[in-house]
Coordinates of C-alpha atoms and ligand atoms in Angstrom, one line a residue:
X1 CA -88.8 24.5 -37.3
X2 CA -87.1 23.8 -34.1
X3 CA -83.2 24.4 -32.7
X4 CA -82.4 20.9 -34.0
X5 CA -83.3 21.6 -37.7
X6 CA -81.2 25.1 -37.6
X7 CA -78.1 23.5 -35.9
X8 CA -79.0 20.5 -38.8
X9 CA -78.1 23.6 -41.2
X10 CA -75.4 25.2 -40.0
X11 CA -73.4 21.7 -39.7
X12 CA -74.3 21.3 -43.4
X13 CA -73.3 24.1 -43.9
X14 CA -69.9 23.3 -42.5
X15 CA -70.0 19.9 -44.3
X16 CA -69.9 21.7 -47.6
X17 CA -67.3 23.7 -46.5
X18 CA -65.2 20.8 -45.9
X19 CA -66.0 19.5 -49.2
X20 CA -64.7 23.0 -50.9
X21 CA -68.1 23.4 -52.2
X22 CA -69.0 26.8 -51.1
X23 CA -68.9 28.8 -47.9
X24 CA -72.2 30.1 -47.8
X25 CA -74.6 31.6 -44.7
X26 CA -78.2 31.0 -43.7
X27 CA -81.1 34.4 -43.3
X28 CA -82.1 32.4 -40.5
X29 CA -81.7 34.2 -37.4
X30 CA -81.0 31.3 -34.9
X31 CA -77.5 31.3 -37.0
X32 CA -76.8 34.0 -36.3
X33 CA -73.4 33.4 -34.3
X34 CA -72.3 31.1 -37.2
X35 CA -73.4 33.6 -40.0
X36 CA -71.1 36.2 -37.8
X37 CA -67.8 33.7 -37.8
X38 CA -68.1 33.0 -41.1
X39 CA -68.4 37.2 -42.7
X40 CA -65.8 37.4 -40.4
X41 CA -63.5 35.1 -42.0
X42 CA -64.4 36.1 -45.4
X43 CA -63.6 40.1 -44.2
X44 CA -60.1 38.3 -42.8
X45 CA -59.3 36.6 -45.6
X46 CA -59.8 39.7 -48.0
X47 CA -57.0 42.4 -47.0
X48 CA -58.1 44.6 -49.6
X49 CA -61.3 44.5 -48.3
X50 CA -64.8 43.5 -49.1
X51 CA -68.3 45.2 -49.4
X52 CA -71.3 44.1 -48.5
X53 CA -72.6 43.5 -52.1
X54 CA -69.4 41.0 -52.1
X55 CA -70.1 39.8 -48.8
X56 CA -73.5 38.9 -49.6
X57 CA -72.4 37.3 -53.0
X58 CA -69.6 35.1 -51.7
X59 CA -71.9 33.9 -48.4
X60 CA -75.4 34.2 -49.9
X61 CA -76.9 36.1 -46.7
X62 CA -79.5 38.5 -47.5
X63 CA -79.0 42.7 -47.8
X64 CA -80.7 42.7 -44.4
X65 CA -78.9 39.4 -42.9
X66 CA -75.4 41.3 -43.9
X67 CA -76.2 44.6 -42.6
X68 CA -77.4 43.3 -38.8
X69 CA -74.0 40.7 -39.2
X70 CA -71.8 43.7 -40.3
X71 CA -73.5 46.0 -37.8
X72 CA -73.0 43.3 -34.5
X73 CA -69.2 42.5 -35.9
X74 CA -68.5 46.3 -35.6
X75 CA -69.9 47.0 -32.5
X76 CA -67.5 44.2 -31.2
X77 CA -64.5 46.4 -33.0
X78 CA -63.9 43.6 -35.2
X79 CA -64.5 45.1 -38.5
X80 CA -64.1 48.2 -39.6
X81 CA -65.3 50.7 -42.4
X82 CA -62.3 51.3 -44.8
X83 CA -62.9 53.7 -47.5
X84 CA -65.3 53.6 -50.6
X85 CA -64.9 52.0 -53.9
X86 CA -66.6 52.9 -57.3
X87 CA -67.5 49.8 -59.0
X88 CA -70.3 50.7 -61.9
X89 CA -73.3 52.4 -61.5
X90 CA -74.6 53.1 -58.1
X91 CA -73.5 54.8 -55.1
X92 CA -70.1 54.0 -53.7
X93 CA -69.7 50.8 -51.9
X94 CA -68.0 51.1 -48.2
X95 CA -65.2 48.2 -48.2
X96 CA -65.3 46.7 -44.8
X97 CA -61.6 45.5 -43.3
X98 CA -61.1 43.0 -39.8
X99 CA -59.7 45.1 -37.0
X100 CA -56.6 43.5 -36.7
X101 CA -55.5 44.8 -33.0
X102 CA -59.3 43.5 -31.7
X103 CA -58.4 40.9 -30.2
X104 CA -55.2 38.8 -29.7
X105 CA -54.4 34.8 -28.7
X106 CA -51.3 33.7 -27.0
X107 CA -49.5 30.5 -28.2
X108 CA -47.3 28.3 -26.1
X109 CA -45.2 25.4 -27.9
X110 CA -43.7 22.9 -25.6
X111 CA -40.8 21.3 -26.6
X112 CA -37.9 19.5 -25.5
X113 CA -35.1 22.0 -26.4
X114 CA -37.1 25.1 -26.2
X115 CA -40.4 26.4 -25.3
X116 CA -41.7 29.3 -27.1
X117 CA -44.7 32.1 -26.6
X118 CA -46.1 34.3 -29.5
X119 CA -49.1 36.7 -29.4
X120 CA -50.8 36.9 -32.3
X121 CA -53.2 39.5 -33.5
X122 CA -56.7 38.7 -35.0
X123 CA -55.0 38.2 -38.4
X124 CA -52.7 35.8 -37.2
X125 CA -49.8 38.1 -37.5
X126 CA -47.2 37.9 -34.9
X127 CA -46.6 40.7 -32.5
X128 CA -44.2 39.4 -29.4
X129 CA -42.3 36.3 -29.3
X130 CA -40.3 35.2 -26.5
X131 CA -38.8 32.2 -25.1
X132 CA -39.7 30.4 -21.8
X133 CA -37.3 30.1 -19.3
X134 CA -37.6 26.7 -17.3
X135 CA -37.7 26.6 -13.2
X136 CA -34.3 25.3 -11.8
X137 CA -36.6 22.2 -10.4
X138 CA -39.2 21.2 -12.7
X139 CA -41.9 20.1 -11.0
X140 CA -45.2 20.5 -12.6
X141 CA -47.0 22.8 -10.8
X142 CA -43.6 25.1 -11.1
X143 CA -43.6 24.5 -14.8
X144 CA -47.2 25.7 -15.2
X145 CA -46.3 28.6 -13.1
X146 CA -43.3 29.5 -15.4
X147 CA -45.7 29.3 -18.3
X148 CA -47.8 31.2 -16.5
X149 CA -45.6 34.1 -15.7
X150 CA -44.5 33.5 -19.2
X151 CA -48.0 34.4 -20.3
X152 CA -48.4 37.8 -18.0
X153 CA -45.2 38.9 -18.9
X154 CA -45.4 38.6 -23.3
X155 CA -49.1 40.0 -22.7
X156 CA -47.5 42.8 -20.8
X157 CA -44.7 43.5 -23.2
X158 CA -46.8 43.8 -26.2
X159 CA -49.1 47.0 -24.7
X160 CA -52.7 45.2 -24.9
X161 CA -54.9 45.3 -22.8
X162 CA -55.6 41.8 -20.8
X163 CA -59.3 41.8 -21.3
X164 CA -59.0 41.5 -25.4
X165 CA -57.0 38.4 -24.6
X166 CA -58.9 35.6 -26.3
X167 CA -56.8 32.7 -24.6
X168 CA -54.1 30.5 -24.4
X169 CA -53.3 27.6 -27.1
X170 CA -50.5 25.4 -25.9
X171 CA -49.1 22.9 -28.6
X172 CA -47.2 19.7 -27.4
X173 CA -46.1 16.3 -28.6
X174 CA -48.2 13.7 -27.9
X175 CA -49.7 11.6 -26.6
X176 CA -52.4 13.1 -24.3
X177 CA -56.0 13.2 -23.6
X178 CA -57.5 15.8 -25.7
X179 CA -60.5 16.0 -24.4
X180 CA -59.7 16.4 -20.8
X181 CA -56.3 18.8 -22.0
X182 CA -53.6 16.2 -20.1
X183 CA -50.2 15.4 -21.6
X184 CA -50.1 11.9 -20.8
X185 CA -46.4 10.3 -20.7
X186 CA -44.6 12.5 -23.6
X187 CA -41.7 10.9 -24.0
X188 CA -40.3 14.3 -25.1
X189 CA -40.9 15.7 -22.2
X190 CA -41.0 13.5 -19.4
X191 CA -41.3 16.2 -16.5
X192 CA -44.9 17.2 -17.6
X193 CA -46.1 13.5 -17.2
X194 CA -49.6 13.6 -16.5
X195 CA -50.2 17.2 -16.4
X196 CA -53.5 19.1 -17.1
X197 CA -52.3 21.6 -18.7
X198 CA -55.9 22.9 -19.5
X199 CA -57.0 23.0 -16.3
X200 CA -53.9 24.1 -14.4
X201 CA -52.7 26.7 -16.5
X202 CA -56.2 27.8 -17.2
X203 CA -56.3 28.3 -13.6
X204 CA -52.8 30.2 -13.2
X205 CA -53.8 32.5 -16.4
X206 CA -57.5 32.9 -15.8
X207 CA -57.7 32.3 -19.3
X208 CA -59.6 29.7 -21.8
X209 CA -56.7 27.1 -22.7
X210 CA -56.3 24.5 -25.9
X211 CA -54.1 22.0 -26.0
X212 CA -53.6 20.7 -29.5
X213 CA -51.0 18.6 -30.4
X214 CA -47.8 20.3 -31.9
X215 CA -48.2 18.5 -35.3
X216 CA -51.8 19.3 -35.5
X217 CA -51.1 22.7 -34.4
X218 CA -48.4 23.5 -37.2
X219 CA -51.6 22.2 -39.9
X220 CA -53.6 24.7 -38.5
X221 CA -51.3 27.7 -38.2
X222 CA -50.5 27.3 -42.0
X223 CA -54.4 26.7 -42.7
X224 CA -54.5 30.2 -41.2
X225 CA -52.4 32.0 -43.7
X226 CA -53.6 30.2 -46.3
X227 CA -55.9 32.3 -47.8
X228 CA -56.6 30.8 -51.3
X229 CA -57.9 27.1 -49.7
X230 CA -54.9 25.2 -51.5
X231 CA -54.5 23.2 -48.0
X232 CA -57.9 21.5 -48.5
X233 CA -56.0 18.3 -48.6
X234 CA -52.6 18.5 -47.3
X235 CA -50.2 17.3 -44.7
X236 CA -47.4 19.0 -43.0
X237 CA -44.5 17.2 -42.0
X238 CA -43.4 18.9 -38.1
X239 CA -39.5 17.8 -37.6
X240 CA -38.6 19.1 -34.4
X241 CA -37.1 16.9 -31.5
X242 CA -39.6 14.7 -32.7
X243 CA -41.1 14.4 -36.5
X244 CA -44.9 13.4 -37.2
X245 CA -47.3 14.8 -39.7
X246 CA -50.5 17.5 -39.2
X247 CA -53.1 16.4 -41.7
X248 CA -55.9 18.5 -43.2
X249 CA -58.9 16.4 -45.2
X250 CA -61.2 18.1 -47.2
X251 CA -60.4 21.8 -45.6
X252 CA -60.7 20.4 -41.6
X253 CA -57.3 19.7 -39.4
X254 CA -57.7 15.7 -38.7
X255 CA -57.0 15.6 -35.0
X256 CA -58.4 12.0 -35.1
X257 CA -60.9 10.3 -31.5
X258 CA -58.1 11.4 -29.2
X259 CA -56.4 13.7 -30.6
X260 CA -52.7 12.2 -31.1
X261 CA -53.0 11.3 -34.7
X262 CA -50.4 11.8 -37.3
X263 CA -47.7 9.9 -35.5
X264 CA -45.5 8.4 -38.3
X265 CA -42.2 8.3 -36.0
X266 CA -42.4 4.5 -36.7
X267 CA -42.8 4.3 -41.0
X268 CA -39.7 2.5 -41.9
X269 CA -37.8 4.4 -44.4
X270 CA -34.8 2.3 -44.6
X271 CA -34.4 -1.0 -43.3
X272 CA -30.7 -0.6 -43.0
X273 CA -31.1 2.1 -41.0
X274 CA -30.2 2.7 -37.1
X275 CA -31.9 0.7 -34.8
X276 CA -35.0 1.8 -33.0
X277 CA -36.2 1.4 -29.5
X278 CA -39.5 -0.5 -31.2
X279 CA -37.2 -3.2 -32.4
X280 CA -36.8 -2.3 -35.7
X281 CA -34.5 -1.0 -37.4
X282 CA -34.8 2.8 -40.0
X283 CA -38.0 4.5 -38.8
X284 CA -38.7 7.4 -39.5
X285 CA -38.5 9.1 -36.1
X286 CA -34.6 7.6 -35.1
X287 CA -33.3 7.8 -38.9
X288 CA -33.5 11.5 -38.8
X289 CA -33.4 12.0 -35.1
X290 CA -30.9 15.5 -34.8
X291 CA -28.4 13.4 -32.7
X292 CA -27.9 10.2 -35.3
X293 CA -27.6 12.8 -38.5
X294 CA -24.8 14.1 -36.0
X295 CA -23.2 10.9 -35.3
X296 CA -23.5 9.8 -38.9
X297 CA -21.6 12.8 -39.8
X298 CA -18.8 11.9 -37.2
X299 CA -19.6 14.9 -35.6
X300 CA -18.5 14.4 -31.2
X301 CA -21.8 14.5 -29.2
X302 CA -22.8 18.3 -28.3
X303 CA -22.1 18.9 -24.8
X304 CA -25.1 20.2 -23.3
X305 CA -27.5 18.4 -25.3
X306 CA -28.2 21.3 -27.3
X307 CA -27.8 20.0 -31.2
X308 CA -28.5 23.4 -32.8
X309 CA -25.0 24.6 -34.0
X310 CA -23.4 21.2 -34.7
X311 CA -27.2 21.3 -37.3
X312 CA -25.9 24.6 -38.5
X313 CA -22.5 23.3 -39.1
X314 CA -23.7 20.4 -40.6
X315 CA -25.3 22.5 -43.4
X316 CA -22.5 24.7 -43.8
X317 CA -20.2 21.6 -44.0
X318 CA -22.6 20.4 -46.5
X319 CA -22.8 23.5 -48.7
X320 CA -19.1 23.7 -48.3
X321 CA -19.3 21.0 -50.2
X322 CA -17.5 18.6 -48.0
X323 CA -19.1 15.2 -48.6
X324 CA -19.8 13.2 -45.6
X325 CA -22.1 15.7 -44.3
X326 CA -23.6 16.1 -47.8
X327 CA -24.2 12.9 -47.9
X328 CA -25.8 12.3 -44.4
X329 CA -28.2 14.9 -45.4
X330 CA -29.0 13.8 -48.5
X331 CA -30.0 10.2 -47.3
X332 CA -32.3 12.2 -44.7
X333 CA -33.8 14.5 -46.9
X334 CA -34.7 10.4 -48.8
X335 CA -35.9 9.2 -46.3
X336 CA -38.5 11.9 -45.2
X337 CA -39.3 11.7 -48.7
X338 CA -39.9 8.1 -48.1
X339 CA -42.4 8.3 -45.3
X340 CA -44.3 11.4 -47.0
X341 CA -44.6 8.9 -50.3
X342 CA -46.6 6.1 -47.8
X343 CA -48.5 8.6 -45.9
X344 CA -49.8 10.4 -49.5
X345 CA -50.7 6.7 -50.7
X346 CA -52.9 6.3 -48.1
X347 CA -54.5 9.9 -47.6
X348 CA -54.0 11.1 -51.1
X349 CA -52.9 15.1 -50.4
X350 CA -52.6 18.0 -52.9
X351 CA -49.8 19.3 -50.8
X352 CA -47.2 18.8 -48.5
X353 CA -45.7 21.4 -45.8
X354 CA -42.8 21.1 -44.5
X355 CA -41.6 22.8 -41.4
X356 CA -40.5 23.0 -37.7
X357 CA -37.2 23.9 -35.7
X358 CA -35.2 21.2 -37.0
X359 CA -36.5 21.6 -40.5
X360 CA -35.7 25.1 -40.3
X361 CA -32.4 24.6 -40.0
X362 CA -31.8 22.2 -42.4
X363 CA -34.6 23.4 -45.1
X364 CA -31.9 25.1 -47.2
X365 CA -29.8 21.9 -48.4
X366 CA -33.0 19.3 -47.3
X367 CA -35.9 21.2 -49.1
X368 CA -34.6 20.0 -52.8
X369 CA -33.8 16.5 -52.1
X370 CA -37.1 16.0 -50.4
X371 CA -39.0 17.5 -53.1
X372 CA -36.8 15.8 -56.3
X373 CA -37.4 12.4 -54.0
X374 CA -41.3 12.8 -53.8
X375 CA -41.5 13.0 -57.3
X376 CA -39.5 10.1 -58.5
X377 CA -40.1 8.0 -55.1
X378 CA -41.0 4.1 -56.9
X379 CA -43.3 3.6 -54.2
X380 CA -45.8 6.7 -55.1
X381 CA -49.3 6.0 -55.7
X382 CA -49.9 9.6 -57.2
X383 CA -51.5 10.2 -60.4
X384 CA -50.4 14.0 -60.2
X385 CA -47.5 15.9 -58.7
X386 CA -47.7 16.5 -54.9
X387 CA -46.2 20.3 -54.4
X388 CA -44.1 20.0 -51.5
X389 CA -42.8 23.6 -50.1
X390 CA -41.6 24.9 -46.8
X391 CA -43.9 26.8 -44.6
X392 CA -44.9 30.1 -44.6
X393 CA -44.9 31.0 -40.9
X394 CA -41.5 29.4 -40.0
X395 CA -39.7 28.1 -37.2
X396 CA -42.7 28.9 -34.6
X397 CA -45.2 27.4 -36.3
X398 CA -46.6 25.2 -33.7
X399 CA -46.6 28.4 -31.6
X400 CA -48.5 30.3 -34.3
X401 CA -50.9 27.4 -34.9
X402 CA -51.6 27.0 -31.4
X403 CA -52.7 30.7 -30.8
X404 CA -54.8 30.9 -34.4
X405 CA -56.4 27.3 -32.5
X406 CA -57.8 29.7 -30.6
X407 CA -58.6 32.6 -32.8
X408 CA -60.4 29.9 -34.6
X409 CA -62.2 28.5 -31.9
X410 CA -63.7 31.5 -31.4
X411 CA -64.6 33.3 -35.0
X412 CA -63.4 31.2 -38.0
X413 CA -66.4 29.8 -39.8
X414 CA -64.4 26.5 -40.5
X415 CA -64.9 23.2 -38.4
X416 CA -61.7 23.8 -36.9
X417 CA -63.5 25.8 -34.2
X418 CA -65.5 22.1 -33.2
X419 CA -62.2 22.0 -31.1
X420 CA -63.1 24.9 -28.6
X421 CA -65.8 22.1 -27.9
X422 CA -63.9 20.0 -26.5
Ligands
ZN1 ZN1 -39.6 2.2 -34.5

C-alpha cells in the first residue's frame, strides 16, 4: 500500500468528520501525525480528562497505536498525566489532560477603529490582550512594523518563552488573496492596500503567519470553544465597521476558492432603506452601518470618527425607554434578521452566532429583536427553529479566531488545519 492510499485514508477520515459521522484514527503508522492531531483534540476537548481506554474508544486506535500517540504527545509537553480514576474492575485508569501553557498563538484583528492582539494558550483561553497603537504616518511597511513590535511586546508581557510561540494569525476584512496572504484593496482599511501581510510580517516576527478573513476568523474562534459540535452547520454574523457572515458546513469553516466568502454587505433588507454606494438602496452593510443608526437617531456626527459612545448612548437612550432610538434599533435588529433569514434559505444552518465590536455593544437591546424576527421572518425557508445566540468569546472574537487559526493549523484533527496549507 503506498503514501497515496494512506493520505486516501486520513482525508476520509476527515470527510467523515465533516459529515459528524465519527472522529475516528487509523493503526496505520504513516498516520501517525494525523492520529497525533486528532487524540489531541479529543484530550482538548475533554477538561475532565480522558484515559486511554476512552481515547481508544472514541478514536478507534489500537492499545498500542494510543500508547506510542500518548507517549510522542507528552514528550512534546502537550499532554499530561492527571490523576487516576476507578471505573470497575481493573487497575486504575491514568486520565490524561492537554498542557495548556505548551504552546501559545498570537492573534491580530485589523480593523478600521481598532486593532487588537490576544495570545492565547493551547486551549484557546486568553492570556494578554492589548491594543495596537498606529504609526503617526501609515505607510505599510511602518504599519507591519507597528504590528510587529505589537507582537514582541504582548509576547513579552505575558512571561513565555518566544520559542513555544506557534505563530501569528491576523484577521482582516476582505477582499484579499488568501493564498498568497495579501489584503487586496479593503475598503475598510485603505492604507494596507496591497500589503502581504504574510510575507512581511512573517518577516518582521520571524514567525509562521495566517491571514484569514475577520468573518471567517470569528467562525472559527467559536468552532474552538465549541466543544459539543453544535456548530456543524452554522453561521456567524460579524458586525463590526463592516458586517458579513463566517459560515461553517458540515463541521469545516467555508472560506470558499479565495478566501473572501461570506460577504452579505449587499442583501437588501429594506428597500426603503438608505441609499448604497452599489446603487441600491437598504443593504445590509449601509442599513446598519454604526454611523446611519446614528444619524437615524438624530444623534450630531461623532467628532473624531469614533462612534463607540454615541452606540452606548444609543442603547442607554433606548433602554431608557426613549423612543426614537428604540425604534432605530429595533428596525436594525429586523433587518439583520432579514438578511440571516435569506442566507439560512440558501445554506440551511442549525445555528446562528452573533457577535463582533459593534454587536457587542448593541447585543443587549438587538439580541431579542433579532432572535423574535428569525423566527417569525415570512421569508424563512426553515422547517425547524434556527437558535440564534450571541457568542461565547466576545468582542475579540476575530482576534481569538485568528490565533486558534493557528492552533488549529498545527494540532486540531479537523479540516480547518487544510488552511496552514495554503
Ligand atoms: Zn449595496
Amino acid at each position: 500500500m503506498g503514501g497515496h492510499n494512506l493520505d486516501e485514508r486520513a482525508r476520509a477520515a476527515d470527510r467523515r468528520t465533516r459529515a459528524g459521522i465519527m472522529r475516528t484514527g487509523s493503526n496505520l503508522p504513516a498516520v501517525g501525525e494525523y492520529n497525533q492531531t486528532l487524540v489531541l483534540d479529543h484530550i482538548r476537548r475533554s477538561p475532565e480528562g480522558l484515559s486511554r481506554v476512552e481515547l481508544s474508544a472514541r478514536t478507534g486506535l489500537s492499545a498500542q497505536t494510543l500508547s506510542n500517540v500518548t507517549r510522542r504527545l507528552a514528550d512534546e509537553g502537550l499532554i499530561v498525566e492527571a490523576g487516576k480514576v476507578i471505573s470497575g474492575p481493573g487497575k486504575p485508569r491514568t486520565l490524561l489532560k492537554l498542557a495548556p501553557r505548551s504552546r501559545f498563538a498570537v492573534g491580530v484583528h485589523l480593523d478600521p477603529v481598532v486593532d487588537t492582539i490576544v495570545v492565547v494558550d493551547m486551549a484557546g483561553e486568553v492570556i494578554a490582550h492589548d491594543e495596537i497603537g498606529r504609526p503617526a504616518l501609515s505607510t505599510p511597511a511602518g504599519l507591519v512594523d507597528a504590528v510587529g513590535a505589537a507582537v514582541d511586546a504582548i509576547v513579552e508581557r505575558a512571561g513565555i518563552p518566544r520559542e513555544l510561540v506557534l505563530g501569528v494569525g491576523v484577521a482582516a476584512p476582505g477582499p484579499f488573496d488568501a493564498r498568497g496572504g495579501r489584503l487586496l484593496d479593503p475598503p475598510l482599511l485603505p492604507e494596507w492596500h496591497n500589503v502581504n501581510v504574510r510575507e512581511d510580517l512573517g518577516a518582521v516576527t520571524g514567525l509562521p503567519v495566517i491571514v484569514e478573513k475577520d468573518v471567517t476568523a470569528a467562525m472559527v474562534g467559536e468552532m474552538w470553544f465549541d466543544r459539543s459540535d453544535a456548530l456543524g452547520d452554522a453561521m456567524f454574523l460579524y458586525y463590526g465597521a463592516g458586517v458579513g457572515v463566517g459560515l461553517a458546513i458540515a463541521g469545516a469553516p467555508v472560506r470558499g476558492r479565495t478566501g473572501n466568502a461570506g460577504g452579505i454587505a449587499h442583501v437588501i433588507v429594506d428597500p426603503d432603506g438608505p441609499p448604497c454606494a452599489c446603487g441600491a438602496r437598504g443593504c445590509l452593510g449601509v442599513s446598519i452601518e454604526p454611523r446611519v443608526l446614528l444619524a437615524e437617531a438624530g444623534y450630531a456626527p461623532a467628532a473624531a470618527g469614533d462612534t463607540r459612545p454615541d452606540l452606548d448612548r444609543l442603547v442607554r437612550d433606548a433602554r431608557e425607554g426613549e423612543e426614537g432610538p428604540a425604534a432605530v434599533l429595533r428596525r436594525a435588529g429586523e433587518r439583520i434578521a432579514r438578511a440571516l433569514v435569506v442566507t439560512n434559505n440558501l445554506i440551511d444552518v442549525d445555528e446562528v452566532v452573533l457577535g463582533g465590536p459593534v454587536w457587542e455593544r448593541l447585543a443587549e437591546v438587538l439580541g431579542d429583536v433579532v432572535a423574535e424576527r428569525v423566527a417569525v421572518d415570512a421569508a424563512s425557508t426553515a422547517t425547524r427553529e434556527i437558535v440564534v445566540r450571541r457568542s461565547r468569546v466576545g468582542a475579540d472574537v476575530a482576534a481569538v479566531g485568528a490565533a486558534c487559526l493557528m492552533l488549529d493549523g498545527a494540532f486540531a484533527a479537523r479540516p480547518a488545519r487544510m488552511m496552514i496549507a495554503l
